[in-house]
């Protein structure tokens, strides 16, 4: 019995560091303050009060940043500094979302997909509702989740036409950008691309197990672009547990809400 207990204890010692390492290995990219450079860590100096400032090293100091925000420090500074408080907090919230479950996913059917050139119809946009159903019968779909992209905006902003334009194409992102208007045709969803139309830009695609199941998840960070797009950071978490399965929203996951971007 004693040998069994010692063996189990040794096994736990060997396993736990591996789980911790797997979580720590999740290191998303952020936009550096002021320069917009793509980085995995950055330093930022923010006001704690009218006469005091402190430097935070993100993501290492996310806990310290959160403590100061809870104390009300985020209300100090210029308009730009207050926005930087929100920006740093958003980055920390996002990292916590990716790292909230220590267990590695056993099955990965998401990382080989090219999300930067994804077909829009491949992306689930509301729980239990794909874009095809959303456009044909919006009342049959649940409301969109806060903090996630809403592709129905491209229908609301679509100019009225007697006939559908001839230059319709497959609806997809190109190098992380989608801009255009969506039509529901006899051949499915098709788009009229327009560089001046509203749309979305994919800032990053990260991979993590965000709900603790056995399947790897992909998390897309997006911002609206074009006229009428609110400057907000959005996420679209996606999962599937086989190569033939459609992408879906991970179940039992708390999606973070972000402030102004």
PDB file of C-alpha atoms in Angstrom:
ATOM      1  CA  UNK A   1       0.000   0.000   0.000  1.00  0.00           C
ATOM      2  CA  UNK A   2       2.819   2.409   0.924  1.00  0.00           C
ATOM      3  CA  UNK A   3       4.551   1.715  -2.384  1.00  0.00           C
ATOM      4  CA  UNK A   4       1.306   2.451  -4.235  1.00  0.00           C
ATOM      5  CA  UNK A   5       0.865   5.762  -2.414  1.00  0.00           C
ATOM      6  CA  UNK A   6       4.469   6.769  -3.116  1.00  0.00           C
ATOM      7  CA  UNK A   7       4.021   5.844  -6.779  1.00  0.00           C
ATOM      8  CA  UNK A   8       0.846   7.920  -7.086  1.00  0.00           C
ATOM      9  CA  UNK A   9       2.506  10.879  -5.373  1.00  0.00           C
ATOM     10  CA  UNK A  10       5.463  10.673  -7.772  1.00  0.00           C
ATOM     11  CA  UNK A  11       3.081  10.441 -10.709  1.00  0.00           C
ATOM     12  CA  UNK A  12       1.251  13.600  -9.577  1.00  0.00           C
ATOM     13  CA  UNK A  13       4.557  15.451  -9.239  1.00  0.00           C
ATOM     14  CA  UNK A  14       5.482  14.485 -12.796  1.00  0.00           C
ATOM     15  CA  UNK A  15       2.082  15.336 -14.257  1.00  0.00           C
ATOM     16  CA  UNK A  16       1.368  18.687 -12.587  1.00  0.00           C
ATOM     17  CA  UNK A  17       4.364  20.596 -13.999  1.00  0.00           C
ATOM     18  CA  UNK A  18       3.429  19.359 -17.476  1.00  0.00           C
ATOM     19  CA  UNK A  19      -0.111  20.703 -17.097  1.00  0.00           C
ATOM     20  CA  UNK A  20       1.187  24.021 -15.806  1.00  0.00           C
ATOM     21  CA  UNK A  21       3.661  24.263 -18.656  1.00  0.00           C
ATOM     22  CA  UNK A  22       0.907  23.621 -21.191  1.00  0.00           C
ATOM     23  CA  UNK A  23      -1.066  26.573 -19.841  1.00  0.00           C
ATOM     24  CA  UNK A  24       1.954  28.857 -19.611  1.00  0.00           C
ATOM     25  CA  UNK A  25       2.854  27.977 -23.202  1.00  0.00           C
ATOM     26  CA  UNK A  26      -0.292  29.788 -24.380  1.00  0.00           C
ATOM     27  CA  UNK A  27       1.212  33.158 -25.241  1.00  0.00           C
ATOM     28  CA  UNK A  28      -1.013  35.246 -27.522  1.00  0.00           C
ATOM     29  CA  UNK A  29       0.195  38.316 -29.371  1.00  0.00           C
ATOM     30  CA  UNK A  30      -0.900  41.808 -28.353  1.00  0.00           C
ATOM     31  CA  UNK A  31      -0.654  45.225 -29.971  1.00  0.00           C
ATOM     32  CA  UNK A  32       1.986  47.287 -28.214  1.00  0.00           C
ATOM     33  CA  UNK A  33       0.720  50.641 -26.864  1.00  0.00           C
ATOM     34  CA  UNK A  34       1.371  53.635 -29.127  1.00  0.00           C
ATOM     35  CA  UNK A  35       3.288  51.672 -31.817  1.00  0.00           C
ATOM     36  CA  UNK A  36       0.768  48.899 -32.551  1.00  0.00           C
ATOM     37  CA  UNK A  37       3.690  46.470 -32.931  1.00  0.00           C
ATOM     38  CA  UNK A  38       2.770  42.791 -32.615  1.00  0.00           C
ATOM     39  CA  UNK A  39       4.296  41.596 -29.329  1.00  0.00           C
ATOM     40  CA  UNK A  40       3.816  38.918 -26.690  1.00  0.00           C
ATOM     41  CA  UNK A  41       4.669  41.259 -23.806  1.00  0.00           C
ATOM     42  CA  UNK A  42       4.904  44.986 -23.267  1.00  0.00           C
ATOM     43  CA  UNK A  43       5.415  47.607 -20.569  1.00  0.00           C
ATOM     44  CA  UNK A  44       2.976  50.422 -19.944  1.00  0.00           C
ATOM     45  CA  UNK A  45       3.053  53.327 -17.461  1.00  0.00           C
ATOM     46  CA  UNK A  46      -0.339  54.373 -16.099  1.00  0.00           C
ATOM     47  CA  UNK A  47      -1.556  56.868 -13.466  1.00  0.00           C
ATOM     48  CA  UNK A  48      -2.639  55.465 -10.089  1.00  0.00           C
ATOM     49  CA  UNK A  49      -3.793  58.841  -8.814  1.00  0.00           C
ATOM     50  CA  UNK A  50      -3.411  62.511  -9.648  1.00  0.00           C
ATOM     51  CA  UNK A  51       0.284  62.502  -8.704  1.00  0.00           C
ATOM     52  CA  UNK A  52       1.394  58.849  -8.867  1.00  0.00           C
ATOM     53  CA  UNK A  53       2.139  56.506 -11.763  1.00  0.00           C
ATOM     54  CA  UNK A  54       3.227  52.885 -12.012  1.00  0.00           C
ATOM     55  CA  UNK A  55       4.686  50.716 -14.762  1.00  0.00           C
ATOM     56  CA  UNK A  56       3.024  47.385 -15.545  1.00  0.00           C
ATOM     57  CA  UNK A  57       4.651  44.578 -17.509  1.00  0.00           C
ATOM     58  CA  UNK A  58       1.871  42.805 -19.380  1.00  0.00           C
ATOM     59  CA  UNK A  59       1.077  39.935 -19.039  1.00  0.00           C
ATOM     60  CA  UNK A  60       3.307  39.302 -15.996  1.00  0.00           C
ATOM     61  CA  UNK A  61       1.642  42.078 -13.955  1.00  0.00           C
ATOM     62  CA  UNK A  62      -1.979  41.312 -14.918  1.00  0.00           C
ATOM     63  CA  UNK A  63      -2.836  40.504 -11.300  1.00  0.00           C
ATOM     64  CA  UNK A  64      -1.378  43.791 -10.074  1.00  0.00           C
ATOM     65  CA  UNK A  65      -3.174  45.708 -12.833  1.00  0.00           C
ATOM     66  CA  UNK A  66      -6.499  44.140 -11.863  1.00  0.00           C
ATOM     67  CA  UNK A  67      -5.985  45.047  -8.186  1.00  0.00           C
ATOM     68  CA  UNK A  68      -5.430  48.708  -9.067  1.00  0.00           C
ATOM     69  CA  UNK A  69      -8.491  48.718 -11.333  1.00  0.00           C
ATOM     70  CA  UNK A  70     -10.612  47.354  -8.494  1.00  0.00           C
ATOM     71  CA  UNK A  71      -9.299  50.232  -6.350  1.00  0.00           C
ATOM     72  CA  UNK A  72     -10.493  52.730  -8.981  1.00  0.00           C
ATOM     73  CA  UNK A  73      -7.156  53.687 -10.511  1.00  0.00           C
ATOM     74  CA  UNK A  74      -8.521  53.329 -14.047  1.00  0.00           C
ATOM     75  CA  UNK A  75     -10.410  56.619 -13.762  1.00  0.00           C
ATOM     76  CA  UNK A  76      -7.231  58.686 -13.534  1.00  0.00           C
ATOM     77  CA  UNK A  77      -5.258  60.250 -16.358  1.00  0.00           C
ATOM     78  CA  UNK A  78      -5.980  61.740 -19.732  1.00  0.00           C
ATOM     79  CA  UNK A  79      -8.498  60.268 -22.135  1.00  0.00           C
ATOM     80  CA  UNK A  80      -5.682  58.373 -23.848  1.00  0.00           C
ATOM     81  CA  UNK A  81      -4.392  57.002 -20.532  1.00  0.00           C
ATOM     82  CA  UNK A  82      -7.873  55.836 -19.533  1.00  0.00           C
ATOM     83  CA  UNK A  83      -8.171  54.032 -22.850  1.00  0.00           C
ATOM     84  CA  UNK A  84      -4.783  52.414 -22.204  1.00  0.00           C
ATOM     85  CA  UNK A  85      -6.094  51.161 -18.839  1.00  0.00           C
ATOM     86  CA  UNK A  86      -8.935  49.485 -20.773  1.00  0.00           C
ATOM     87  CA  UNK A  87      -6.565  48.147 -23.426  1.00  0.00           C
ATOM     88  CA  UNK A  88      -4.258  46.517 -20.841  1.00  0.00           C
ATOM     89  CA  UNK A  89      -7.244  45.099 -18.959  1.00  0.00           C
ATOM     90  CA  UNK A  90      -8.659  43.652 -22.211  1.00  0.00           C
ATOM     91  CA  UNK A  91      -5.338  41.925 -22.913  1.00  0.00           C
ATOM     92  CA  UNK A  92      -5.276  40.412 -19.428  1.00  0.00           C
ATOM     93  CA  UNK A  93      -8.901  39.264 -19.664  1.00  0.00           C
ATOM     94  CA  UNK A  94      -8.174  37.614 -22.988  1.00  0.00           C
ATOM     95  CA  UNK A  95      -5.111  35.791 -21.651  1.00  0.00           C
ATOM     96  CA  UNK A  96      -7.098  34.566 -18.631  1.00  0.00           C
ATOM     97  CA  UNK A  97      -9.803  33.295 -20.987  1.00  0.00           C
ATOM     98  CA  UNK A  98      -7.262  31.221 -22.922  1.00  0.00           C
ATOM     99  CA  UNK A  99      -5.615  29.880 -19.755  1.00  0.00           C
ATOM    100  CA  UNK A 100      -8.656  29.199 -17.601  1.00  0.00           C
ATOM    101  CA  UNK A 101      -8.452  25.383 -18.022  1.00  0.00           C
ATOM    102  CA  UNK A 102      -5.089  23.673 -17.412  1.00  0.00           C
ATOM    103  CA  UNK A 103      -5.939  20.402 -19.161  1.00  0.00           C
ATOM    104  CA  UNK A 104      -4.576  19.864 -22.646  1.00  0.00           C
ATOM    105  CA  UNK A 105      -7.088  18.989 -25.354  1.00  0.00           C
ATOM    106  CA  UNK A 106      -6.702  15.424 -26.580  1.00  0.00           C
ATOM    107  CA  UNK A 107      -8.234  16.037 -30.027  1.00  0.00           C
ATOM    108  CA  UNK A 108      -7.370  18.893 -32.379  1.00  0.00           C
ATOM    109  CA  UNK A 109      -9.461  19.489 -35.494  1.00  0.00           C
ATOM    110  CA  UNK A 110      -9.187  23.282 -35.604  1.00  0.00           C
ATOM    111  CA  UNK A 111      -5.537  24.281 -35.945  1.00  0.00           C
ATOM    112  CA  UNK A 112      -5.192  23.068 -39.558  1.00  0.00           C
ATOM    113  CA  UNK A 113      -8.046  25.296 -40.803  1.00  0.00           C
ATOM    114  CA  UNK A 114      -7.098  28.624 -42.431  1.00  0.00           C
ATOM    115  CA  UNK A 115      -9.279  31.039 -40.457  1.00  0.00           C
ATOM    116  CA  UNK A 116      -7.710  34.115 -42.086  1.00  0.00           C
ATOM    117  CA  UNK A 117      -9.291  32.960 -45.356  1.00  0.00           C
ATOM    118  CA  UNK A 118     -12.357  31.290 -43.826  1.00  0.00           C
ATOM    119  CA  UNK A 119     -15.646  30.861 -45.625  1.00  0.00           C
ATOM    120  CA  UNK A 120     -18.189  32.953 -43.726  1.00  0.00           C
ATOM    121  CA  UNK A 121     -20.681  30.085 -43.960  1.00  0.00           C
ATOM    122  CA  UNK A 122     -18.232  27.878 -42.017  1.00  0.00           C
ATOM    123  CA  UNK A 123     -18.474  30.108 -38.944  1.00  0.00           C
ATOM    124  CA  UNK A 124     -21.300  29.609 -36.425  1.00  0.00           C
ATOM    125  CA  UNK A 125     -22.557  33.067 -35.616  1.00  0.00           C
ATOM    126  CA  UNK A 126     -25.125  32.318 -32.920  1.00  0.00           C
ATOM    127  CA  UNK A 127     -25.696  29.203 -30.773  1.00  0.00           C
ATOM    128  CA  UNK A 128     -27.608  26.662 -32.854  1.00  0.00           C
ATOM    129  CA  UNK A 129     -27.940  29.018 -35.828  1.00  0.00           C
ATOM    130  CA  UNK A 130     -25.783  29.303 -38.937  1.00  0.00           C
ATOM    131  CA  UNK A 131     -25.734  32.302 -41.244  1.00  0.00           C
ATOM    132  CA  UNK A 132     -27.978  30.625 -43.818  1.00  0.00           C
ATOM    133  CA  UNK A 133     -30.806  30.247 -41.293  1.00  0.00           C
ATOM    134  CA  UNK A 134     -30.116  33.690 -39.864  1.00  0.00           C
ATOM    135  CA  UNK A 135     -30.672  35.326 -43.247  1.00  0.00           C
ATOM    136  CA  UNK A 136     -33.709  33.228 -44.224  1.00  0.00           C
ATOM    137  CA  UNK A 137     -35.531  33.343 -40.898  1.00  0.00           C
ATOM    138  CA  UNK A 138     -33.936  35.638 -38.284  1.00  0.00           C
ATOM    139  CA  UNK A 139     -36.742  35.026 -35.766  1.00  0.00           C
ATOM    140  CA  UNK A 140     -35.772  31.348 -35.624  1.00  0.00           C
ATOM    141  CA  UNK A 141     -32.359  32.250 -34.201  1.00  0.00           C
ATOM    142  CA  UNK A 142     -31.546  33.231 -30.625  1.00  0.00           C
ATOM    143  CA  UNK A 143     -30.186  36.758 -30.081  1.00  0.00           C
ATOM    144  CA  UNK A 144     -26.499  37.293 -30.763  1.00  0.00           C
ATOM    145  CA  UNK A 145     -24.197  36.922 -27.784  1.00  0.00           C
ATOM    146  CA  UNK A 146     -22.615  40.117 -26.404  1.00  0.00           C
ATOM    147  CA  UNK A 147     -19.000  40.557 -27.402  1.00  0.00           C
ATOM    148  CA  UNK A 148     -19.231  38.377 -30.521  1.00  0.00           C
ATOM    149  CA  UNK A 149     -19.336  39.409 -34.195  1.00  0.00           C
ATOM    150  CA  UNK A 150     -22.782  39.803 -35.748  1.00  0.00           C
ATOM    151  CA  UNK A 151     -22.773  39.193 -39.489  1.00  0.00           C
ATOM    152  CA  UNK A 152     -26.401  40.230 -39.879  1.00  0.00           C
ATOM    153  CA  UNK A 153     -25.087  43.820 -39.897  1.00  0.00           C
ATOM    154  CA  UNK A 154     -24.106  43.231 -43.517  1.00  0.00           C
ATOM    155  CA  UNK A 155     -27.736  42.548 -44.370  1.00  0.00           C
ATOM    156  CA  UNK A 156     -29.031  45.605 -42.517  1.00  0.00           C
ATOM    157  CA  UNK A 157     -26.568  47.839 -44.347  1.00  0.00           C
ATOM    158  CA  UNK A 158     -27.106  46.215 -47.756  1.00  0.00           C
ATOM    159  CA  UNK A 159     -28.335  48.673 -50.396  1.00  0.00           C
ATOM    160  CA  UNK A 160     -31.736  47.845 -51.904  1.00  0.00           C
ATOM    161  CA  UNK A 161     -31.601  46.476 -55.451  1.00  0.00           C
ATOM    162  CA  UNK A 162     -34.272  45.323 -57.880  1.00  0.00           C
ATOM    163  CA  UNK A 163     -31.979  42.465 -58.877  1.00  0.00           C
ATOM    164  CA  UNK A 164     -29.000  40.871 -57.262  1.00  0.00           C
ATOM    165  CA  UNK A 165     -25.737  42.113 -58.769  1.00  0.00           C
ATOM    166  CA  UNK A 166     -24.006  39.845 -61.239  1.00  0.00           C
ATOM    167  CA  UNK A 167     -20.591  40.017 -59.635  1.00  0.00           C
ATOM    168  CA  UNK A 168     -21.537  37.883 -56.630  1.00  0.00           C
ATOM    169  CA  UNK A 169     -18.727  35.750 -55.207  1.00  0.00           C
ATOM    170  CA  UNK A 170     -18.108  33.216 -52.493  1.00  0.00           C
ATOM    171  CA  UNK A 171     -18.379  34.807 -49.030  1.00  0.00           C
ATOM    172  CA  UNK A 172     -15.011  34.516 -47.356  1.00  0.00           C
ATOM    173  CA  UNK A 173     -12.307  36.401 -45.525  1.00  0.00           C
ATOM    174  CA  UNK A 174      -9.201  37.347 -47.485  1.00  0.00           C
ATOM    175  CA  UNK A 175      -6.009  37.678 -45.466  1.00  0.00           C
ATOM    176  CA  UNK A 176      -8.083  38.256 -42.333  1.00  0.00           C
ATOM    177  CA  UNK A 177     -10.488  40.860 -43.802  1.00  0.00           C
ATOM    178  CA  UNK A 178     -14.129  40.608 -44.860  1.00  0.00           C
ATOM    179  CA  UNK A 179     -15.888  43.635 -46.360  1.00  0.00           C
ATOM    180  CA  UNK A 180     -19.020  43.434 -48.462  1.00  0.00           C
ATOM    181  CA  UNK A 181     -22.730  42.636 -48.587  1.00  0.00           C
ATOM    182  CA  UNK A 182     -24.295  39.202 -48.168  1.00  0.00           C
ATOM    183  CA  UNK A 183     -27.088  37.849 -50.381  1.00  0.00           C
ATOM    184  CA  UNK A 184     -29.099  34.692 -49.939  1.00  0.00           C
ATOM    185  CA  UNK A 185     -29.400  33.195 -53.438  1.00  0.00           C
ATOM    186  CA  UNK A 186     -30.550  29.947 -54.960  1.00  0.00           C
ATOM    187  CA  UNK A 187     -26.924  28.825 -54.822  1.00  0.00           C
ATOM    188  CA  UNK A 188     -26.567  29.595 -51.121  1.00  0.00           C
ATOM    189  CA  UNK A 189     -24.796  32.555 -49.566  1.00  0.00           C
ATOM    190  CA  UNK A 190     -22.933  34.825 -51.950  1.00  0.00           C
ATOM    191  CA  UNK A 191     -21.316  38.220 -51.491  1.00  0.00           C
ATOM    192  CA  UNK A 192     -20.699  41.444 -53.310  1.00  0.00           C
ATOM    193  CA  UNK A 193     -17.277  42.534 -52.150  1.00  0.00           C
ATOM    194  CA  UNK A 194     -16.776  46.223 -51.547  1.00  0.00           C
ATOM    195  CA  UNK A 195     -13.598  47.744 -50.022  1.00  0.00           C
ATOM    196  CA  UNK A 196     -15.707  50.615 -48.630  1.00  0.00           C
ATOM    197  CA  UNK A 197     -18.390  48.398 -47.072  1.00  0.00           C
ATOM    198  CA  UNK A 198     -18.567  47.485 -43.365  1.00  0.00           C
ATOM    199  CA  UNK A 199     -16.842  44.327 -42.296  1.00  0.00           C
ATOM    200  CA  UNK A 200     -14.502  42.635 -39.848  1.00  0.00           C
ATOM    201  CA  UNK A 201     -10.756  42.300 -39.487  1.00  0.00           C
ATOM    202  CA  UNK A 202      -9.300  39.230 -37.751  1.00  0.00           C
ATOM    203  CA  UNK A 203      -6.544  40.445 -35.435  1.00  0.00           C
ATOM    204  CA  UNK A 204      -5.371  37.026 -34.283  1.00  0.00           C
ATOM    205  CA  UNK A 205      -6.225  33.346 -34.075  1.00  0.00           C
ATOM    206  CA  UNK A 206      -5.206  31.527 -30.893  1.00  0.00           C
ATOM    207  CA  UNK A 207      -5.627  27.898 -29.892  1.00  0.00           C
ATOM    208  CA  UNK A 208      -6.554  26.737 -26.395  1.00  0.00           C
ATOM    209  CA  UNK A 209      -8.976  24.488 -24.545  1.00  0.00           C
ATOM    210  CA  UNK A 210     -11.354  27.188 -23.303  1.00  0.00           C
ATOM    211  CA  UNK A 211     -14.039  24.947 -21.798  1.00  0.00           C
ATOM    212  CA  UNK A 212     -12.019  22.055 -20.389  1.00  0.00           C
ATOM    213  CA  UNK A 213     -13.323  19.305 -22.680  1.00  0.00           C
ATOM    214  CA  UNK A 214     -11.254  16.959 -24.850  1.00  0.00           C
ATOM    215  CA  UNK A 215     -11.410  19.078 -28.024  1.00  0.00           C
ATOM    216  CA  UNK A 216      -9.076  21.913 -28.975  1.00  0.00           C
ATOM    217  CA  UNK A 217     -10.662  25.308 -29.607  1.00  0.00           C
ATOM    218  CA  UNK A 218      -9.751  28.244 -31.841  1.00  0.00           C
ATOM    219  CA  UNK A 219     -10.377  31.805 -30.659  1.00  0.00           C
ATOM    220  CA  UNK A 220     -10.651  34.588 -33.250  1.00  0.00           C
ATOM    221  CA  UNK A 221     -10.141  38.177 -32.125  1.00  0.00           C
ATOM    222  CA  UNK A 222     -11.863  40.678 -34.436  1.00  0.00           C
ATOM    223  CA  UNK A 223     -12.673  44.358 -34.748  1.00  0.00           C
ATOM    224  CA  UNK A 224     -15.421  45.937 -36.892  1.00  0.00           C
ATOM    225  CA  UNK A 225     -14.132  48.053 -39.771  1.00  0.00           C
ATOM    226  CA  UNK A 226     -15.801  50.490 -42.125  1.00  0.00           C
ATOM    227  CA  UNK A 227     -18.459  53.136 -41.676  1.00  0.00           C
ATOM    228  CA  UNK A 228     -20.731  52.554 -38.700  1.00  0.00           C
ATOM    229  CA  UNK A 229     -18.448  49.987 -37.077  1.00  0.00           C
ATOM    230  CA  UNK A 230     -18.071  50.589 -33.348  1.00  0.00           C
ATOM    231  CA  UNK A 231     -14.413  50.432 -32.228  1.00  0.00           C
ATOM    232  CA  UNK A 232     -14.816  47.348 -30.041  1.00  0.00           C
ATOM    233  CA  UNK A 233     -12.832  44.157 -29.580  1.00  0.00           C
ATOM    234  CA  UNK A 234     -14.837  40.992 -30.323  1.00  0.00           C
ATOM    235  CA  UNK A 235     -14.059  37.298 -30.002  1.00  0.00           C
ATOM    236  CA  UNK A 236     -15.418  34.243 -31.772  1.00  0.00           C
ATOM    237  CA  UNK A 237     -14.442  30.955 -30.062  1.00  0.00           C
ATOM    238  CA  UNK A 238     -14.867  27.888 -32.292  1.00  0.00           C
ATOM    239  CA  UNK A 239     -14.550  24.163 -31.769  1.00  0.00           C
ATOM    240  CA  UNK A 240     -15.149  20.819 -33.447  1.00  0.00           C
ATOM    241  CA  UNK A 241     -14.353  17.263 -32.379  1.00  0.00           C
ATOM    242  CA  UNK A 242     -13.932  15.622 -35.804  1.00  0.00           C
ATOM    243  CA  UNK A 243     -12.717  16.599 -39.262  1.00  0.00           C
ATOM    244  CA  UNK A 244     -16.201  16.294 -40.788  1.00  0.00           C
ATOM    245  CA  UNK A 245     -18.027  18.150 -38.008  1.00  0.00           C
ATOM    246  CA  UNK A 246     -19.086  21.764 -38.494  1.00  0.00           C
ATOM    247  CA  UNK A 247     -17.548  24.436 -36.300  1.00  0.00           C
ATOM    248  CA  UNK A 248     -19.633  25.342 -33.265  1.00  0.00           C
ATOM    249  CA  UNK A 249     -19.378  27.603 -30.237  1.00  0.00           C
ATOM    250  CA  UNK A 250     -17.729  25.814 -27.277  1.00  0.00           C
ATOM    251  CA  UNK A 251     -20.298  24.932 -24.634  1.00  0.00           C
ATOM    252  CA  UNK A 252     -20.046  25.817 -20.943  1.00  0.00           C
ATOM    253  CA  UNK A 253     -17.573  28.637 -21.446  1.00  0.00           C
ATOM    254  CA  UNK A 254     -17.666  32.151 -19.998  1.00  0.00           C
ATOM    255  CA  UNK A 255     -16.891  34.526 -22.843  1.00  0.00           C
ATOM    256  CA  UNK A 256     -15.089  37.699 -21.727  1.00  0.00           C
ATOM    257  CA  UNK A 257     -16.532  41.141 -22.354  1.00  0.00           C
ATOM    258  CA  UNK A 258     -14.131  43.834 -23.516  1.00  0.00           C
ATOM    259  CA  UNK A 259     -14.186  47.597 -23.208  1.00  0.00           C
ATOM    260  CA  UNK A 260     -13.718  50.152 -26.023  1.00  0.00           C
ATOM    261  CA  UNK A 261     -10.832  49.151 -28.257  1.00  0.00           C
TER     262      UNK A 261
END
